[in-house]
CSV table of C-alpha atoms in Angstrom, one decimal:
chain,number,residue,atom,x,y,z
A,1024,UNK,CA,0.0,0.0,0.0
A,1025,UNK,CA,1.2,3.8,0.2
A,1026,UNK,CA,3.2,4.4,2.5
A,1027,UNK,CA,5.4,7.1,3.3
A,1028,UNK,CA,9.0,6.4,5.9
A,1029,UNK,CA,10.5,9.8,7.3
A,1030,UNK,CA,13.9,9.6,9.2
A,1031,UNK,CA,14.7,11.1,12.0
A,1032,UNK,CA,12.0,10.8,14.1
A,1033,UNK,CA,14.3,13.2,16.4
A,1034,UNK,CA,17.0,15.8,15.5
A,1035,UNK,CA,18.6,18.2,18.0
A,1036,UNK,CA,21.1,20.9,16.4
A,1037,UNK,CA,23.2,23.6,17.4
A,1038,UNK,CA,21.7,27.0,15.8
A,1039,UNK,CA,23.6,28.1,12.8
A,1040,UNK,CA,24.0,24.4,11.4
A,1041,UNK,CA,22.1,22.6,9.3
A,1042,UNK,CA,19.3,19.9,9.5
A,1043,UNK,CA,18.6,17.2,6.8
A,1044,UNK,CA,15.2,15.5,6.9
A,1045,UNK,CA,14.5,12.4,4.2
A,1046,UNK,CA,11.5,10.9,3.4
A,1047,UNK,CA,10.9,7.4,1.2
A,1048,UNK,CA,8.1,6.7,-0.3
A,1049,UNK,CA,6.2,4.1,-2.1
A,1050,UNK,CA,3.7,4.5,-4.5
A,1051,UNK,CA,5.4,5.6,-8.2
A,1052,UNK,CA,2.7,7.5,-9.2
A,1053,UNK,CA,3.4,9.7,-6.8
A,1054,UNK,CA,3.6,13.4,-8.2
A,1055,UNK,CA,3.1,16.2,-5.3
A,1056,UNK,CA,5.3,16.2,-2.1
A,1057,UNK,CA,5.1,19.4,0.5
A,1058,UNK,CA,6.8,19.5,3.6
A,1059,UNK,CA,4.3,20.8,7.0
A,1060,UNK,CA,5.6,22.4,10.0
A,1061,UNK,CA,4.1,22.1,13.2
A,1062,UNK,CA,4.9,24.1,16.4
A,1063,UNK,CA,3.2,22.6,19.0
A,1064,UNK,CA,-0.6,23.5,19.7
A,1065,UNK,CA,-0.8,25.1,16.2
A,1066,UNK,CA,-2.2,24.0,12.7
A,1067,UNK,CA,0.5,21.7,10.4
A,1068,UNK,CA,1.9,24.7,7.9
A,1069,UNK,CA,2.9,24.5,4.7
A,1070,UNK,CA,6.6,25.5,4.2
A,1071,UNK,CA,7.6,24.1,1.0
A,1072,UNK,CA,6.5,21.5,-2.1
A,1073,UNK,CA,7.6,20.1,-5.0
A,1074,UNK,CA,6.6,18.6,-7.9
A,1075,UNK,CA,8.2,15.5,-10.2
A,1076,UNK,CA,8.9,17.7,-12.4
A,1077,UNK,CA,11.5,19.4,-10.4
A,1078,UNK,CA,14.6,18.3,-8.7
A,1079,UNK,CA,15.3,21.0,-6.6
A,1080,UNK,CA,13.3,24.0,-4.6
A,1081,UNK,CA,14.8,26.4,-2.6
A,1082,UNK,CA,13.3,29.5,-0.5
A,1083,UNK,CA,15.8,31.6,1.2
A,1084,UNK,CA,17.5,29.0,4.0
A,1085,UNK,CA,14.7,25.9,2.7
A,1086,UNK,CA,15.5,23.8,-0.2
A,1087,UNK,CA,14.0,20.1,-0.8
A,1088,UNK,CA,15.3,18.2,-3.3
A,1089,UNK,CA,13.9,15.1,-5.0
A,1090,UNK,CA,15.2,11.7,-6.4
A,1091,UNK,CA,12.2,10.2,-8.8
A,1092,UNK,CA,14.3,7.0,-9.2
A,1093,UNK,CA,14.6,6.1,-5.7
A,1094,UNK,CA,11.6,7.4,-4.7
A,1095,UNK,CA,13.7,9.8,-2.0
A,1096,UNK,CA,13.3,13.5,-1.3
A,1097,UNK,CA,14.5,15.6,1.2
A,1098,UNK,CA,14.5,19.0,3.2
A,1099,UNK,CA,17.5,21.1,4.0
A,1100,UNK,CA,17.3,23.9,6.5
A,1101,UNK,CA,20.3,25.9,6.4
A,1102,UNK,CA,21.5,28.7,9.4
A,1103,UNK,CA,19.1,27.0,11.8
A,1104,UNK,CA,17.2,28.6,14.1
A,1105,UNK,CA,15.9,28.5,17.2
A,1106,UNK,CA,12.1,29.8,15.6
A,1107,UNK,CA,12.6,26.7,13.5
A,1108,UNK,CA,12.0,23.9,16.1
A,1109,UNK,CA,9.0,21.7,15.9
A,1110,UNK,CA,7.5,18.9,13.8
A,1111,UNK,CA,8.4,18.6,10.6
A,1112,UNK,CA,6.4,16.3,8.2
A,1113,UNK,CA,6.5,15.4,4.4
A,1114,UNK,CA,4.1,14.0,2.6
A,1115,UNK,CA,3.2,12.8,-0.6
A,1116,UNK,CA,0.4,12.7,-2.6
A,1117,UNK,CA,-0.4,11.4,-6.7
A,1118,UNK,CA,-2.4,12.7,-9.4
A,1119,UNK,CA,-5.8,13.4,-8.9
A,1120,UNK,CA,-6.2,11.8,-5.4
A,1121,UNK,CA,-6.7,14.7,-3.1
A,1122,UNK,CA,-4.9,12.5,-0.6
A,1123,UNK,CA,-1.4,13.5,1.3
A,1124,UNK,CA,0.1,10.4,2.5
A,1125,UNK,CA,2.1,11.6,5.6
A,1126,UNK,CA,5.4,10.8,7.4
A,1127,UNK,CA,5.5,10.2,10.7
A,1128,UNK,CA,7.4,13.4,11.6
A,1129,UNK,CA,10.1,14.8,13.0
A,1130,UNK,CA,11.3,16.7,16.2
A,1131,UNK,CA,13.5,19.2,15.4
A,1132,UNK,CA,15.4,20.9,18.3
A,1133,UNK,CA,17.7,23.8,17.2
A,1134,UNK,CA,19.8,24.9,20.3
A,1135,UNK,CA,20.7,28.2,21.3
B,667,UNK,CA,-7.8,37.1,3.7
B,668,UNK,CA,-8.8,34.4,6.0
B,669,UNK,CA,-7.3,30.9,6.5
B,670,UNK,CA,-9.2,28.1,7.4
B,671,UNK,CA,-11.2,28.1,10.5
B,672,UNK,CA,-12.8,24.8,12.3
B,673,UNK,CA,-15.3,24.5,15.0
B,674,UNK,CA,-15.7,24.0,17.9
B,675,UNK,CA,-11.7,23.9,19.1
B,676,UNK,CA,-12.8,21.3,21.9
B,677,UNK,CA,-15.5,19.0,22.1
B,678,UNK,CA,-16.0,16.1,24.6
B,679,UNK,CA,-18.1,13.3,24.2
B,680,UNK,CA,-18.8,9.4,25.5
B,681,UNK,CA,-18.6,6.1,23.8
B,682,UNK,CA,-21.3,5.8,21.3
B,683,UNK,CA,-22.3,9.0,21.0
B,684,UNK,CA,-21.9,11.1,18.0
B,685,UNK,CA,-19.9,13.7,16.8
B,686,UNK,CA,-20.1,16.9,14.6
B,687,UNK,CA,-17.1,18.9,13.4
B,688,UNK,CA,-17.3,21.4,11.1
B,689,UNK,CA,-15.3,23.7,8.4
B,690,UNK,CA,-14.6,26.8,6.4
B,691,UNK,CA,-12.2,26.9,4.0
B,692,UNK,CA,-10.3,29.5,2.0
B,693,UNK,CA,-12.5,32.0,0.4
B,694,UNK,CA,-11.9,30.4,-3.1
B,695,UNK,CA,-10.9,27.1,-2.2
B,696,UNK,CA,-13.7,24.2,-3.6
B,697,UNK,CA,-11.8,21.2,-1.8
B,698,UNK,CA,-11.9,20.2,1.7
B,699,UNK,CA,-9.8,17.4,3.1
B,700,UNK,CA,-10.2,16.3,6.6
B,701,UNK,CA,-7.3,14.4,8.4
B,702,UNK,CA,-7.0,12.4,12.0
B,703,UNK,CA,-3.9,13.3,14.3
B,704,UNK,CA,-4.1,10.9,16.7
B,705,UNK,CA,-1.0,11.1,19.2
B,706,UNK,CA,1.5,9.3,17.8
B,707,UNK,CA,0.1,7.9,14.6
B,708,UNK,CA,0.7,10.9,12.2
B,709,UNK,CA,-2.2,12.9,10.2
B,710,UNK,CA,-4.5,9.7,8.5
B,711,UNK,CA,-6.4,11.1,5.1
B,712,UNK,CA,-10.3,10.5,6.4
B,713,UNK,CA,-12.3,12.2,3.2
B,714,UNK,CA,-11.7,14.9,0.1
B,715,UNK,CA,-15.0,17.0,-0.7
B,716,UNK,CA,-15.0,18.8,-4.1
B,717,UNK,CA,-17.9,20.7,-5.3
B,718,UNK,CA,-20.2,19.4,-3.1
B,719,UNK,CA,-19.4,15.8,-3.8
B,720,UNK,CA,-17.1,12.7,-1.8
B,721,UNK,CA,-14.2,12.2,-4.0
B,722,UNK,CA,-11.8,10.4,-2.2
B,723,UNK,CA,-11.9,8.3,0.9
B,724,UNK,CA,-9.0,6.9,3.0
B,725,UNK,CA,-9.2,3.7,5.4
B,726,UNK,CA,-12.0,4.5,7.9
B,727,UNK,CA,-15.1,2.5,8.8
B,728,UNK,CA,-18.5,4.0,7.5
B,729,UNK,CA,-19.1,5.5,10.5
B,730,UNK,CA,-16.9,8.5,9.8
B,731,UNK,CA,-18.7,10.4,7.2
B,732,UNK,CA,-19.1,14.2,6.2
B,733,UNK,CA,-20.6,16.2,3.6
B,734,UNK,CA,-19.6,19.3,1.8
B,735,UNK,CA,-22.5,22.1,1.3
B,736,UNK,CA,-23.0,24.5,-1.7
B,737,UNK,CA,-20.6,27.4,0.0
B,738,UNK,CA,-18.1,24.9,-0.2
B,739,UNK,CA,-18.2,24.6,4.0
B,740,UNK,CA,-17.8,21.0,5.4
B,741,UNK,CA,-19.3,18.6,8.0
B,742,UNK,CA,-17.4,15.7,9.5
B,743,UNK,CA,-19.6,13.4,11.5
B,744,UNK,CA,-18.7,10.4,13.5
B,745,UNK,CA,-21.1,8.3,14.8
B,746,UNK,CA,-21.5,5.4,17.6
B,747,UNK,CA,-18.0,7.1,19.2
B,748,UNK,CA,-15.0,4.9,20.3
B,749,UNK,CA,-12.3,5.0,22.3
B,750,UNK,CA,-10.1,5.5,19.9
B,751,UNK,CA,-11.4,8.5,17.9
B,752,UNK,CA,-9.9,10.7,20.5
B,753,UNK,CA,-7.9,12.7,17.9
B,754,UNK,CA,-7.0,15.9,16.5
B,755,UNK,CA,-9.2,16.6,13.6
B,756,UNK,CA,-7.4,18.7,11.0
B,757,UNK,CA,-9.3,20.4,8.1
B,758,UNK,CA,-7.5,21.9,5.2
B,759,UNK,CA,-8.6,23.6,2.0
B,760,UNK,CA,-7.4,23.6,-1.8
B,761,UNK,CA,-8.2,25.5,-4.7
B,762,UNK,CA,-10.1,22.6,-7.2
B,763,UNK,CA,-8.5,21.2,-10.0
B,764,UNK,CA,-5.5,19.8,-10.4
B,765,UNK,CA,-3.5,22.3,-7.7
B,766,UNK,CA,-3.0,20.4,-4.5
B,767,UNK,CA,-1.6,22.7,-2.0
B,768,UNK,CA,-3.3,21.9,1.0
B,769,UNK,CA,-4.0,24.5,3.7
B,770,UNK,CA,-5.0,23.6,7.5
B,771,UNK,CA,-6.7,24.6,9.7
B,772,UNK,CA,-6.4,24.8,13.7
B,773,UNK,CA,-7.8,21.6,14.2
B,774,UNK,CA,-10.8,20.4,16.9
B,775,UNK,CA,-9.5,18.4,19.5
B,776,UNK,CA,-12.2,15.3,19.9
B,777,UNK,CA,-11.8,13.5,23.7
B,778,UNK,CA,-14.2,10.6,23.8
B,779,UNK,CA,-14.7,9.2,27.4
């Protein structure tokens, strides 16, 4: 079935480095894949998608790239910080389906 | 311009009862998707509304249903109420078509006792 695998389910940085996020997924006909952030009590918020047709998306210290043959993408945060901790989740969705298949999150803890 | 707004924020009911959630999207937006947080288990895909009709339907017994009304607005209902439905119920909103950014709102927090 459709599934989507998101690793880490944790990550704890110190601000000013980086944080890498990948997500797997399953289902080929795949075609839409956004990345949610969610600080804690609030709504999931949209940061950042991409389509198949792109391999790359950046937006100022945010860039997600994407690898159509093994089914990988992924989301860079550059200059971390400490505003940008809470969940992060991707998600993936195919043509015509209306439905985001999510990841199961992850914790992101930038560090003063 | 207004995002997405849900109501009520909390609502607390007992086993085998039933359950009303409802949903505004985006001015503009004709799709409504409604999603399950439950603690630890992710966001689950319940039901997509477009134009008034069910077009989609993720892995949940009959007894979650909704409807979508002609200002584009949405219903979730969930009847004979478990345990296990205690969730955060997440509506988001899309414009129709073949865009699928997906906008959320704040959620209502079911507790079933």
């Amino acid at each position: 079935g459709e599934n989507v695998e998101q690793h880490p389910s944790t990550l704890s940085v110190q601000e000013g480095d980086s944080a890498v996020i990948k997500c797997t997924y399953s289902d080929s006909a795949s075609n839409y894949f956004p990345w949610y952030k969610q600080e804690l009590g609030k709504r999931p918020q949209l940061i950042i998608d991409i389509r198949s047709n792109v391999g790359e998306k950046k937006d100022q210290r945010i860039a997600v790239t994407l690898n159509k043959t093994a089914k990988h993408f992924s989301l860079h945060i550059t200059e971390t910080q400490p505003e940008d901790s809470a969940v992060y989740f991707c998600a993936a969705s195919g043509s015509n389906t209306g439905k985001l298949i999510f990841g199961q999150g992850t914790t992101l803890q930038v560090k003063p | 311009e207004a995002g997405v707004t849900q109501s009520p924020t909390h609502l607390i009911k007992t086993r085998g009862q039933q359950a009303t959630l409802r949903c505004s999207p985006i001015s503009g937006h004709t799709s409504v998707y409604w999603y399950q947080q439950a603690l630890g288990l992710g966001l689950q895909f319940l039901l997509w509304y477009d134009e008034g009709e069910e077009r989609n339907r993720g892995n949940f017994p009959p007894r979650f249903s909704g409807r979508q009304f002609p200002n584009y607005s949405s219903e979730l209902n969930v009847n004979a109420l478990e345990l296990e439905d205690s969730a955060l119920y997440l509506c988001a909103s899309s414009l129709g078509g073949t865009y699928n950014e997906q906008f959320f709102g704040p959620g209502t927090r079911l507790t079933v006792l």
